[in-house]
mmCIF file of C-alpha atoms in Angstrom:
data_model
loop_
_atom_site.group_PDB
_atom_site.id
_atom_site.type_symbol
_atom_site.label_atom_id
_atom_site.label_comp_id
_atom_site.label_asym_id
_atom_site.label_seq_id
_atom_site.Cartn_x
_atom_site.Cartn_y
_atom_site.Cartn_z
ATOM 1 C CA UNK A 964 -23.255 -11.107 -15.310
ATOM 2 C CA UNK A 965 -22.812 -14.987 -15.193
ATOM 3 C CA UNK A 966 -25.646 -15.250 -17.632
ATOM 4 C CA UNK A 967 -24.050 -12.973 -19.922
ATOM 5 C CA UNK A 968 -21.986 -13.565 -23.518
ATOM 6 C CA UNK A 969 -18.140 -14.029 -22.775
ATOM 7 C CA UNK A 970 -16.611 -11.021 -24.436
ATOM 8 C CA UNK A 971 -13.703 -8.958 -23.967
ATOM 9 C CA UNK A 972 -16.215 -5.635 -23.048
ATOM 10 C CA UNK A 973 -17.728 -7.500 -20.330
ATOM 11 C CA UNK A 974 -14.215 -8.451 -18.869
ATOM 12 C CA UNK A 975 -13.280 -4.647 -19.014
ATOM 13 C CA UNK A 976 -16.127 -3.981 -17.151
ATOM 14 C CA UNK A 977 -15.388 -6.180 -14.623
ATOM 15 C CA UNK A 978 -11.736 -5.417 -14.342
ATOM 16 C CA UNK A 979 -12.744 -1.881 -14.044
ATOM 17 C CA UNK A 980 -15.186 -2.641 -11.442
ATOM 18 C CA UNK A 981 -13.106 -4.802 -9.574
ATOM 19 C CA UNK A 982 -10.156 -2.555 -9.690
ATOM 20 C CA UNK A 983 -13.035 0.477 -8.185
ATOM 21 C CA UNK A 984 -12.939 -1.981 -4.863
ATOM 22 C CA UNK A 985 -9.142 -2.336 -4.102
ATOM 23 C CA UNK A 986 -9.709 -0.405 -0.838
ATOM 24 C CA UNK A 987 -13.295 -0.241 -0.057
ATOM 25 C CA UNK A 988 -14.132 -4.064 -1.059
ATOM 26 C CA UNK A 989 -11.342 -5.872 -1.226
ATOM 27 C CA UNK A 990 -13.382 -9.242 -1.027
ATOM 28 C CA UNK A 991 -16.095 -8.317 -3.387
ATOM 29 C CA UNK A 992 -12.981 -7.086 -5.846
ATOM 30 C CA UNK A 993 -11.433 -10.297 -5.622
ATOM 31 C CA UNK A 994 -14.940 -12.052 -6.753
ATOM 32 C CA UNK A 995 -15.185 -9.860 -9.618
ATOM 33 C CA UNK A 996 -11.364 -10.707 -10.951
ATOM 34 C CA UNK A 997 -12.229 -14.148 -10.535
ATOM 35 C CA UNK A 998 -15.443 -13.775 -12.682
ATOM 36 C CA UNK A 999 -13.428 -11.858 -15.060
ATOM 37 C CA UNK A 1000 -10.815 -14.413 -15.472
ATOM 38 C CA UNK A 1001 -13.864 -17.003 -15.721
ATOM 39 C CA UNK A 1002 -15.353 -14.976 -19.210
ATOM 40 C CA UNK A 1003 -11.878 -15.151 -20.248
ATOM 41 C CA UNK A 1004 -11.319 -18.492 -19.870
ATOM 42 C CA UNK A 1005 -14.897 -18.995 -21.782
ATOM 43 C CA UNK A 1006 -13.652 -16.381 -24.333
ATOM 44 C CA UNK A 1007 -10.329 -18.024 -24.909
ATOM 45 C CA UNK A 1008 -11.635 -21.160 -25.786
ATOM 46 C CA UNK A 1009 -12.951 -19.834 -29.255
ATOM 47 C CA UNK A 1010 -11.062 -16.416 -29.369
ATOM 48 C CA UNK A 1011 -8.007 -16.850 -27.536
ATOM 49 C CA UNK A 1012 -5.118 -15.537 -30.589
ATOM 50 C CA UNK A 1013 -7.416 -12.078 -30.644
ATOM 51 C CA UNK A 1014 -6.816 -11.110 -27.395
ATOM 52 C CA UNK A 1015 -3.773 -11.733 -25.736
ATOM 53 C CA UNK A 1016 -3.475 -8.819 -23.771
ATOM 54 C CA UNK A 1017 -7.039 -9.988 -21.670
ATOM 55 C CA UNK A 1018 -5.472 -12.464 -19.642
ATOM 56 C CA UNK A 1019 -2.667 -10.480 -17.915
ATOM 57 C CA UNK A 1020 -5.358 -7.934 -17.381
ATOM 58 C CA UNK A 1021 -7.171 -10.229 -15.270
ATOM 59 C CA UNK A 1022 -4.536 -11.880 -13.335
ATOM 60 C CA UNK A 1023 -3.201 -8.199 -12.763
ATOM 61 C CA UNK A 1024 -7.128 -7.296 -11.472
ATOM 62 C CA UNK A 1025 -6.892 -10.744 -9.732
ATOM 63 C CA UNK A 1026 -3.728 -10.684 -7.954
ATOM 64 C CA UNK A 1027 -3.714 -7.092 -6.213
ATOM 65 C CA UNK A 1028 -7.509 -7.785 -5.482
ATOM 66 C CA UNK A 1029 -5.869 -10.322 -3.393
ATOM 67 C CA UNK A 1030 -2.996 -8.429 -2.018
ATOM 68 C CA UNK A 1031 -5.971 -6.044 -0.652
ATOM 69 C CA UNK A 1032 -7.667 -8.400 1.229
ATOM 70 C CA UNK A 1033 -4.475 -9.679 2.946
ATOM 71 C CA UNK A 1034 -4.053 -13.013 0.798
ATOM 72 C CA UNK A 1035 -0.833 -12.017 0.140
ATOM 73 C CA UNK A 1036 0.723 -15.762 -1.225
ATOM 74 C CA UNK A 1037 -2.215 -15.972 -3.328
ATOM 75 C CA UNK A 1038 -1.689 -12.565 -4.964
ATOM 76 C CA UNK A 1039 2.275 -12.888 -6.080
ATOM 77 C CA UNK A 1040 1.406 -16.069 -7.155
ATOM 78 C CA UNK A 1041 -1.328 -13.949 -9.819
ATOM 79 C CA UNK A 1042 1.095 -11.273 -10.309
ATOM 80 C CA UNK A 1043 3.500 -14.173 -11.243
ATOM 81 C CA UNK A 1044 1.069 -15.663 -13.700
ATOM 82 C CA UNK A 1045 0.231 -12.164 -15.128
ATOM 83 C CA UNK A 1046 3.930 -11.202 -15.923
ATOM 84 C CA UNK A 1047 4.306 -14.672 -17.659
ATOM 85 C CA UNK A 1048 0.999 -13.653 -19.698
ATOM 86 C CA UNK A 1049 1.902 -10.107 -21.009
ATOM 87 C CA UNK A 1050 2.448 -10.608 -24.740
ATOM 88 C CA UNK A 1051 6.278 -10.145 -26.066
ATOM 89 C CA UNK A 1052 6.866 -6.686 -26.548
ATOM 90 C CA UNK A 1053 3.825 -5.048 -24.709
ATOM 91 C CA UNK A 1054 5.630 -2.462 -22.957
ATOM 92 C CA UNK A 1055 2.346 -0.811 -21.437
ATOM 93 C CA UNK A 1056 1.286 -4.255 -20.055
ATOM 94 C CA UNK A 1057 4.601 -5.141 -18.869
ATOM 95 C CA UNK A 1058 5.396 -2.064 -16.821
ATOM 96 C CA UNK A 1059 1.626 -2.200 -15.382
ATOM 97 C CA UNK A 1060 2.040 -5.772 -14.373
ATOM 98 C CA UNK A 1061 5.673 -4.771 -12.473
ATOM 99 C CA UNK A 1062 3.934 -1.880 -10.618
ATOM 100 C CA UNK A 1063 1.405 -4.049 -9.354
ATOM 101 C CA UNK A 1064 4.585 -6.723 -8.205
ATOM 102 C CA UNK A 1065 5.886 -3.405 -6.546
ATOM 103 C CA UNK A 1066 2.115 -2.579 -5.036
ATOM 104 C CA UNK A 1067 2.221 -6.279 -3.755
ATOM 105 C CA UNK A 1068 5.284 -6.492 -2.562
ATOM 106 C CA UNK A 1069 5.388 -3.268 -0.155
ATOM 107 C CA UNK A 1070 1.400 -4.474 1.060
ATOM 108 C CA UNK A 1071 3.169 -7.583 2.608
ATOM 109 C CA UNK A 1072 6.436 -5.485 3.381
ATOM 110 C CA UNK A 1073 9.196 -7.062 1.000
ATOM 111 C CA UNK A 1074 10.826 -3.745 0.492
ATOM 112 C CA UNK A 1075 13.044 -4.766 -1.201
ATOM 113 C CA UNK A 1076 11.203 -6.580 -3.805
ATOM 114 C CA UNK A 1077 9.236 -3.304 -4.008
ATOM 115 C CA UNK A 1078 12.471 -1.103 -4.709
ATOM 116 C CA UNK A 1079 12.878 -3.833 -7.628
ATOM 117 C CA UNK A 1080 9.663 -4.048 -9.454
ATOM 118 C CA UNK A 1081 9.252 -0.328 -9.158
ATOM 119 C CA UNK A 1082 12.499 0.040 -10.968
ATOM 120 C CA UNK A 1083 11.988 -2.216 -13.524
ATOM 121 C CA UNK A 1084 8.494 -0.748 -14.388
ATOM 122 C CA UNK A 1085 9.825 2.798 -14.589
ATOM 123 C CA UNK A 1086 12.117 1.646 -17.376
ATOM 124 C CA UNK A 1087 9.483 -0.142 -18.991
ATOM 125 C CA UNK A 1088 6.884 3.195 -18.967
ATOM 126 C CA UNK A 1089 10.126 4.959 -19.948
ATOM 127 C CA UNK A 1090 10.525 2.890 -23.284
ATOM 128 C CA UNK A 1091 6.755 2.509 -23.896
ATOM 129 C CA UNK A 1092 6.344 6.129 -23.690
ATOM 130 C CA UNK A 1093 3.667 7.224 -22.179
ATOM 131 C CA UNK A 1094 3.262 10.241 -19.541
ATOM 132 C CA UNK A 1095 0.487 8.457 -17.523
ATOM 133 C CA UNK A 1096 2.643 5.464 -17.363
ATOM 134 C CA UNK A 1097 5.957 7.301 -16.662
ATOM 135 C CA UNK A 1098 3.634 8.875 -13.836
ATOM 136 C CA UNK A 1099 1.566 6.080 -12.520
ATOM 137 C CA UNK A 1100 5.669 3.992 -12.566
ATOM 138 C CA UNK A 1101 6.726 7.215 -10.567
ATOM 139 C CA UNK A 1102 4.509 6.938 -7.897
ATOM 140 C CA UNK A 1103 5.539 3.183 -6.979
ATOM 141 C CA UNK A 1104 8.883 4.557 -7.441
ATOM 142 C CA UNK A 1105 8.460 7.554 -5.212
ATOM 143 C CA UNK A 1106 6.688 5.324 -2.970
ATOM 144 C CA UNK A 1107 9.867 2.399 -3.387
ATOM 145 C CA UNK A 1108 12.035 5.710 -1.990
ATOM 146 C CA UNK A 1109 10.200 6.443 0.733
ATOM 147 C CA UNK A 1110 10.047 2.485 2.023
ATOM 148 C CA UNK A 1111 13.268 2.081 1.758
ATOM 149 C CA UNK A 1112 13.902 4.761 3.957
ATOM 150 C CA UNK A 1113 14.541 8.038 1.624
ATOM 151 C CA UNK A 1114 11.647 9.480 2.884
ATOM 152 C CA UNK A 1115 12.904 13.375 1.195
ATOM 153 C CA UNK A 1116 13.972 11.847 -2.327
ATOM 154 C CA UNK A 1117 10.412 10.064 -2.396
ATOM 155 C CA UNK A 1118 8.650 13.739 -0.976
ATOM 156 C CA UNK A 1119 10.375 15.311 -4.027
ATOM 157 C CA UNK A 1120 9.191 12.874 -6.325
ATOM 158 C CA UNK A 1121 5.172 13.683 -5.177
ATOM 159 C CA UNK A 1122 5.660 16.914 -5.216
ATOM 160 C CA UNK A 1123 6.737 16.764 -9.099
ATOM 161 C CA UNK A 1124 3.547 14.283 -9.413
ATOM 162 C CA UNK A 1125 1.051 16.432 -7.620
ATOM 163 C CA UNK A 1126 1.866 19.153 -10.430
ATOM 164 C CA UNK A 1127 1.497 16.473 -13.284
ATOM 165 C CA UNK A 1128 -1.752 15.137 -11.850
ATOM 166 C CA UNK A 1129 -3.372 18.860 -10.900
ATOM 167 C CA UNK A 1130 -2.741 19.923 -14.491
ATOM 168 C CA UNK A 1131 -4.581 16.293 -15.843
ATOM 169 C CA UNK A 1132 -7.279 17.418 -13.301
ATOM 170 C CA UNK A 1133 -7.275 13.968 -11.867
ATOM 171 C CA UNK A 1134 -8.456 14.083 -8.374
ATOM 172 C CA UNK A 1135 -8.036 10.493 -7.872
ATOM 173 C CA UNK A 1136 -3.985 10.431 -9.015
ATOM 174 C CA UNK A 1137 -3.911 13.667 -6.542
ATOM 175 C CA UNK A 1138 -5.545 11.997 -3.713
ATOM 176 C CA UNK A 1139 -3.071 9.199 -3.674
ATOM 177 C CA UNK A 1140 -0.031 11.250 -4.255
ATOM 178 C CA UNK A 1141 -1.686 14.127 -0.910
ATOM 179 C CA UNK A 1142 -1.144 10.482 1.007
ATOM 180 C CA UNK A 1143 1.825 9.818 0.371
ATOM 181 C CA UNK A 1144 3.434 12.997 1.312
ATOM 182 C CA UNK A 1145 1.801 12.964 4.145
ATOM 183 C CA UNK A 1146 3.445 9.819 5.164
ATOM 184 C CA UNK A 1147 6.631 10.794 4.140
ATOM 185 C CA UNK A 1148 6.358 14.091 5.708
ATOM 186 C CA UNK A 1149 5.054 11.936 9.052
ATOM 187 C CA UNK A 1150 8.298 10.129 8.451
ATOM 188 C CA UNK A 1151 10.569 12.790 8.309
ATOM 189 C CA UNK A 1152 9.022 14.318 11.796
ATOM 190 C CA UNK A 1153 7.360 17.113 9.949
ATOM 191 C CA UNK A 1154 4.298 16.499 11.564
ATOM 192 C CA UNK A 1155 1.725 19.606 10.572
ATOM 193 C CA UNK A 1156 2.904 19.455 7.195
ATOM 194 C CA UNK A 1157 2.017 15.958 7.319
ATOM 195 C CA UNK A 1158 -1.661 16.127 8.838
ATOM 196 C CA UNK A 1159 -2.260 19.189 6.096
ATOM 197 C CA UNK A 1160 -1.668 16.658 3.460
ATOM 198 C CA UNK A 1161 -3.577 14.225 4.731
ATOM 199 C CA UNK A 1162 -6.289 16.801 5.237
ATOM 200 C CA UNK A 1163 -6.068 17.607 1.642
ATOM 201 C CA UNK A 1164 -6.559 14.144 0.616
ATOM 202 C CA UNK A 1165 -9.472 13.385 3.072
ATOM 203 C CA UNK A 1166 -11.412 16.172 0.906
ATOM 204 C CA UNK A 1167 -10.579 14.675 -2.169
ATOM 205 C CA UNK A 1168 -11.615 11.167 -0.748
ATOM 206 C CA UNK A 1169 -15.086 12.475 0.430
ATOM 207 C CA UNK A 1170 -15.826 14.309 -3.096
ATOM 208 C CA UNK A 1171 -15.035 10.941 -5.040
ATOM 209 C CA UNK A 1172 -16.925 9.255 -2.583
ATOM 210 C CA UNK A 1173 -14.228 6.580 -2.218
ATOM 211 C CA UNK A 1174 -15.221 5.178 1.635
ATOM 212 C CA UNK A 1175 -12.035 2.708 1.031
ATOM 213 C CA UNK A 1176 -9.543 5.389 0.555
ATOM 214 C CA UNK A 1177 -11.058 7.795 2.645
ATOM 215 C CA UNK A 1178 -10.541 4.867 5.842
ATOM 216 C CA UNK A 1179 -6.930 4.703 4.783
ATOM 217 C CA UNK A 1180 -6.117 8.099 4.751
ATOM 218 C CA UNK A 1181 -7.798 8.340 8.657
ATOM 219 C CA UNK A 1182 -6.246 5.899 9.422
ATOM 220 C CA UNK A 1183 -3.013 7.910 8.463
ATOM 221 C CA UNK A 1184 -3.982 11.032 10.143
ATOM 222 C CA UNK A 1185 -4.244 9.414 13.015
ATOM 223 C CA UNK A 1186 -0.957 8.258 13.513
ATOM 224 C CA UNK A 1187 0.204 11.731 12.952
ATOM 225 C CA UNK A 1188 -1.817 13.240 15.612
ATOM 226 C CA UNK A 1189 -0.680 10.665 17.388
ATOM 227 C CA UNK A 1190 2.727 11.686 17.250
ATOM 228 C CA UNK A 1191 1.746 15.870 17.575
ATOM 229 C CA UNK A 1192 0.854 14.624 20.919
ATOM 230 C CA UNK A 1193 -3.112 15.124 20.282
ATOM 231 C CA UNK A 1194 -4.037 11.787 21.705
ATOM 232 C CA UNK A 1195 -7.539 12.841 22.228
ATOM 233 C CA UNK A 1196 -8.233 13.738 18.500
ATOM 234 C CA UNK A 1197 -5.675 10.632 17.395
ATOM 235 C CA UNK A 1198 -7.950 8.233 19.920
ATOM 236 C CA UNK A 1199 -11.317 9.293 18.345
ATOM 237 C CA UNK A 1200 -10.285 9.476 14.945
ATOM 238 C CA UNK A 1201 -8.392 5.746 15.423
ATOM 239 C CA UNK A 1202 -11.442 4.065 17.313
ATOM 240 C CA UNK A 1203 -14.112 5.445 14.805
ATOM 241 C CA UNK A 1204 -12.007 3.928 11.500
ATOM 242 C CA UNK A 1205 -11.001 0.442 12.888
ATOM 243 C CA UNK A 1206 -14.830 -0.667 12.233
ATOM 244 C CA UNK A 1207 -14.939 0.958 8.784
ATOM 245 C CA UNK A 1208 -12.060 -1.057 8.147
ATOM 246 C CA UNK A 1209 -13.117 -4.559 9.708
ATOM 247 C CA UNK A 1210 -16.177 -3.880 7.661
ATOM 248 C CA UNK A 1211 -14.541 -3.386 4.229
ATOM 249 C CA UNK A 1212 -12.045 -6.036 4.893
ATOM 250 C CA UNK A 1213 -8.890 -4.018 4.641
ATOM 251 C CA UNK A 1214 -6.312 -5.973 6.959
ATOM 252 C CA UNK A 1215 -3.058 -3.591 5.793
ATOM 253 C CA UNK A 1216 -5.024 -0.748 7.076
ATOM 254 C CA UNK A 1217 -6.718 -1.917 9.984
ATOM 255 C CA UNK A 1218 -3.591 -3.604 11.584
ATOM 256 C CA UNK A 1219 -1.889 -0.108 11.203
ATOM 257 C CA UNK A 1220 -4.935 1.357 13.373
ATOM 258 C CA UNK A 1221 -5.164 -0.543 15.519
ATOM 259 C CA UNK A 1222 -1.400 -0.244 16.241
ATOM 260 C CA UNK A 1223 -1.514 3.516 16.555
ATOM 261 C CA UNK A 1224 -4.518 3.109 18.568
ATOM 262 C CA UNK A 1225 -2.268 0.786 20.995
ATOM 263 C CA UNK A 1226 0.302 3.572 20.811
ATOM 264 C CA UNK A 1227 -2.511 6.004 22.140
ATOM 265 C CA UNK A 1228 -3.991 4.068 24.721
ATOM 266 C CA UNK A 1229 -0.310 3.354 26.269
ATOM 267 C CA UNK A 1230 -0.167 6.989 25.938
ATOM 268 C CA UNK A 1231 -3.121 7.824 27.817
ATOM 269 C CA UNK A 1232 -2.584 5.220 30.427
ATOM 270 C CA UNK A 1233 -4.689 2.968 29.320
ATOM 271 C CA UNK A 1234 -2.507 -0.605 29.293
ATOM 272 C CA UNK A 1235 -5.369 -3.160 29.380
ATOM 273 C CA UNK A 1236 -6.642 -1.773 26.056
ATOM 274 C CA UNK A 1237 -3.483 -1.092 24.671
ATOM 275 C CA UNK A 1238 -2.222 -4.246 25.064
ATOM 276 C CA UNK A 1239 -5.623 -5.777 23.474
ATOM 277 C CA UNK A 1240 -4.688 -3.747 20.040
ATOM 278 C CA UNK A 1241 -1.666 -4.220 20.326
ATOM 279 C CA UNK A 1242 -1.979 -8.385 19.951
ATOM 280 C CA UNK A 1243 -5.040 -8.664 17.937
ATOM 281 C CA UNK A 1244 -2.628 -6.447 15.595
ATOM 282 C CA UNK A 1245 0.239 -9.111 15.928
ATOM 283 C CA UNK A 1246 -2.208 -11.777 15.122
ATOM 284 C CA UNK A 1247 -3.917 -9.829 11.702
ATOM 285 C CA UNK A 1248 0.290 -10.150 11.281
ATOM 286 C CA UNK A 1249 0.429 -13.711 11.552
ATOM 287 C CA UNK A 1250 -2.606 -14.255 9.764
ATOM 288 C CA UNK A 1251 -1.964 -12.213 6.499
ATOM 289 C CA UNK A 1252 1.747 -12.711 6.459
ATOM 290 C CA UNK A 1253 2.335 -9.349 6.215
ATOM 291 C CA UNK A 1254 4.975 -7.510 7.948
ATOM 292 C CA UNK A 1255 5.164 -4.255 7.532
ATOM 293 C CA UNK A 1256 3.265 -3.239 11.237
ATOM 294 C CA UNK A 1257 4.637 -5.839 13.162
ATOM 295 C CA UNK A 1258 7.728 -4.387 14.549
ATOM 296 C CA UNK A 1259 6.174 -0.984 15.449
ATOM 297 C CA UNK A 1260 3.509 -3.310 17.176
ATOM 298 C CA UNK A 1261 6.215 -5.278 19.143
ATOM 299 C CA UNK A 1262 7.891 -2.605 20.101
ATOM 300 C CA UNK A 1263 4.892 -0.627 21.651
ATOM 301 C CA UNK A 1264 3.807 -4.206 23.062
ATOM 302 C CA UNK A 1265 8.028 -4.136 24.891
ATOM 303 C CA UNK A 1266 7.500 -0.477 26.244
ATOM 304 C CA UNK A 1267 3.802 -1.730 27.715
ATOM 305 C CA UNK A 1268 5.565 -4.562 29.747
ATOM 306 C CA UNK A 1269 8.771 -2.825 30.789
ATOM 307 C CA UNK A 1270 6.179 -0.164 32.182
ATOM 308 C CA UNK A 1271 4.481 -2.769 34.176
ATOM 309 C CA UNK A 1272 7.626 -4.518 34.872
ATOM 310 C CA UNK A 1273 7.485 -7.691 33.139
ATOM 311 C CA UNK A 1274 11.043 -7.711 32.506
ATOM 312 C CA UNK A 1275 11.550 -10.774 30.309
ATOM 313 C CA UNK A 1276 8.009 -10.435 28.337
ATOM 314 C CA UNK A 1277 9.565 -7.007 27.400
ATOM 315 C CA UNK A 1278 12.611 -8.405 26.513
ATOM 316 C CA UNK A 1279 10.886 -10.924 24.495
ATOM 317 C CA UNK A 1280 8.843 -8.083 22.310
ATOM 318 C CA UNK A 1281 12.310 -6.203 21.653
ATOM 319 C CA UNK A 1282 13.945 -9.358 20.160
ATOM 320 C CA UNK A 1283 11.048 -9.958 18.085
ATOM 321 C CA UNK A 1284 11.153 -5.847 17.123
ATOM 322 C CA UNK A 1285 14.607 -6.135 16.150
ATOM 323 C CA UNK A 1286 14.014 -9.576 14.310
ATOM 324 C CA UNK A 1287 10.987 -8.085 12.540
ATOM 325 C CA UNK A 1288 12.971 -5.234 11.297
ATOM 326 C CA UNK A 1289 15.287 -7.267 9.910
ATOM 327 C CA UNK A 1290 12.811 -9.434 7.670
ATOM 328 C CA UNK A 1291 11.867 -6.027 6.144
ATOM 329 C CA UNK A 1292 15.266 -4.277 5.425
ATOM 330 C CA UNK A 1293 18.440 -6.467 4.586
ATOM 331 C CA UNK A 1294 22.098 -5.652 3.796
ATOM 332 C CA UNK A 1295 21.343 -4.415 0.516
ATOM 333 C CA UNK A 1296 19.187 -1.843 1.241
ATOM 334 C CA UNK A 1297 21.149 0.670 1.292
ATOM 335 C CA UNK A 1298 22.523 -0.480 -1.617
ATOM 336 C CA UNK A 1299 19.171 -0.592 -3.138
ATOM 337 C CA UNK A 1300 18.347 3.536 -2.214
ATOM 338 C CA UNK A 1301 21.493 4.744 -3.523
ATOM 339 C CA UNK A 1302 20.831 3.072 -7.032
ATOM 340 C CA UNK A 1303 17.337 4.262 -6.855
ATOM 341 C CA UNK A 1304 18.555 8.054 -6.339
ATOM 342 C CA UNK A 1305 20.561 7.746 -9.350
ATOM 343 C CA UNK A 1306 17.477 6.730 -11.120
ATOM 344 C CA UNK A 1307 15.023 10.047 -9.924
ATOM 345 C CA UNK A 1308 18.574 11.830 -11.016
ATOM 346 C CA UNK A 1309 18.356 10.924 -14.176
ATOM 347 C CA UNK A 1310 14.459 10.960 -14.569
ATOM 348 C CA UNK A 1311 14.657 14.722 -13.004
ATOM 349 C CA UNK A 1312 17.026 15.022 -15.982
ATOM 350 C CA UNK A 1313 14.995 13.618 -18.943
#
């Protein structure tokens, strides 16, 4: 393509492909926003005033390409750029931009942040319009709920989504939304609920033959059997995704397995191992700057020293689970969930 003339249908067709490899090539996707935003820089130079809209587009593509592949800095700094690019008064740009902020920002665990964007782009979908926007804003929303820790007022939400996207016949939109309730279900202790979601999406994952999506959504089942006390089917259903996952370089995902898998192999008695995960998951931590495993992963990591009674190393993990828990939720949290219920009151209203 680097042969090719700079025009806005070849950056489409980048963006398009790039945004295809969010899960399953999160590398390869972040190559193909960069070529993208390299046409456009090409294009601008003797068509910039006729498309304004391109350049957000790509920084959009470019940014939660990076997210993906764990470069999380790199990626707010694109979102950052893109939001600063959307033309004045593009409401469908705008609010598309702000769910990707809200994607970003619950990848590296800034709740928060998350409950923010997600907020601000429902508003903008709201005044744009548009169902698939309202919808596509709903889902970081519903997602924002569950995060933030109103795991039922975000299950309600995907249930009122699943309907939307099963009428639009859009297995991909119905995929997403299946994993999601089954987290929130996980969340919320309902445990076979949760692995028949999960289930459900796993089928739609195979049939769209989406290998990225159909790792994550493993990866989720297995923490749920996990906690259904299978530990068997949780262990072979962890170790088989962690290399899927080192191979399409999804570090969100894989530090999550290979957390549960420490969880199971504590479980099953086997600390060596455990404890193996269990740090090489604290240091895919360090090394994305992510934060949204870390505490369950320090935690796990205190319970497999206290076992073997190595008192102040266990004491050491707790203070880092309790510190780690703190970077995610702060005092206005709370705050922050009660303001968003008002807001799926008021959407269940309209």
């Amino acid at each position: 393509m680097n042969d090719a003339p700079a025009t806005p249908e070849l950056i489409e067709r980048l963006i398009a492909t790039a945004a295809d490899q969010y899960l399953a090539a999160p590398n390869e996707a972040v190559a193909l926003a960069e070529q993208a935003l390299a046409v456009w820089t090409a294009l601008a130079a003797t068509d910039r005033a006729s498309h304004p809209a391109l350049q957000a587009r790509c920084l959009r593509t470019h940014g939660l390409a990076l997210h993906h592949a764990g470069r999380h800095g790199n990626g707010l700094a694109a979102l950052t750029a893109a939001l600063a690019a959307v033309p004045a008064g593009d409401l469908e740009q705008q609010s598309s931009v702000l769910r990707a902020l809200s994607i970003g920002s619950e990848l590296i665990g800034d709740i928060d942040d998350a409950v923010d964007w997600a907020t601000q782009a429902l508003a903008a979908a709201r005044a744009q319009g548009g169902p698939r926007l309202i919808a596509d804003a709903l889902l970081s929303l519903g997602i924002s709920y569950s995060r933030a820790g109103d795991a039922a007022a975000g299950l309600v939400q995907f249930e009122q989504l699943l309907t939307i996207y099963e009428a639009e016949a859009n297995p991909l939109g119905c995929m997403s939304v299946l994993n999601n309730m089954g987290i929130n279900c996980k969340n919320q202790g309902l445990h076979a609920e949760s692995v028949r979601h999960f289930e459900r999406a796993l089928v739609l994952a195979d049939a769209l033959d989406d290998p990225g999506s159909t790792a994550v959504v493993r990866t989720n089942l297995g923490e749920a059997l996990l906690l259904m006390g299978r530990l068997n089917e949780a262990r072979e259903t962890l170790s088989a995704v962690i290399p899927a996952l080192v191979a399409i370089g999804n570090l969100d995902a894989q530090t999550s397995a290979r957390v549960n898998l420490g969880r199971v192999l504590l479980a099953t008695g086997d600390a060596p191992a455990a404890q193996a995960e269990l740090e090489r998951a604290l240091q895919l931590c360090e090394a994305t700057g992510g934060r949204n495993h870390a505490a369950r992963a320090h935690r796990a990591l205190a319970e497999l020293h206290k076992q073997a009674a190595r008192f102040d190393v266990a004491l050491h993990h707790q203070e880092a689970f309790h510190a780690a828990e703190r970077a995610q939720f702060n005092a206005d949290s709370d705050r922050r969930v009660a303001t968003l219920r008002v807001q799926r009151e008021v959407a269940d209203a309209l």
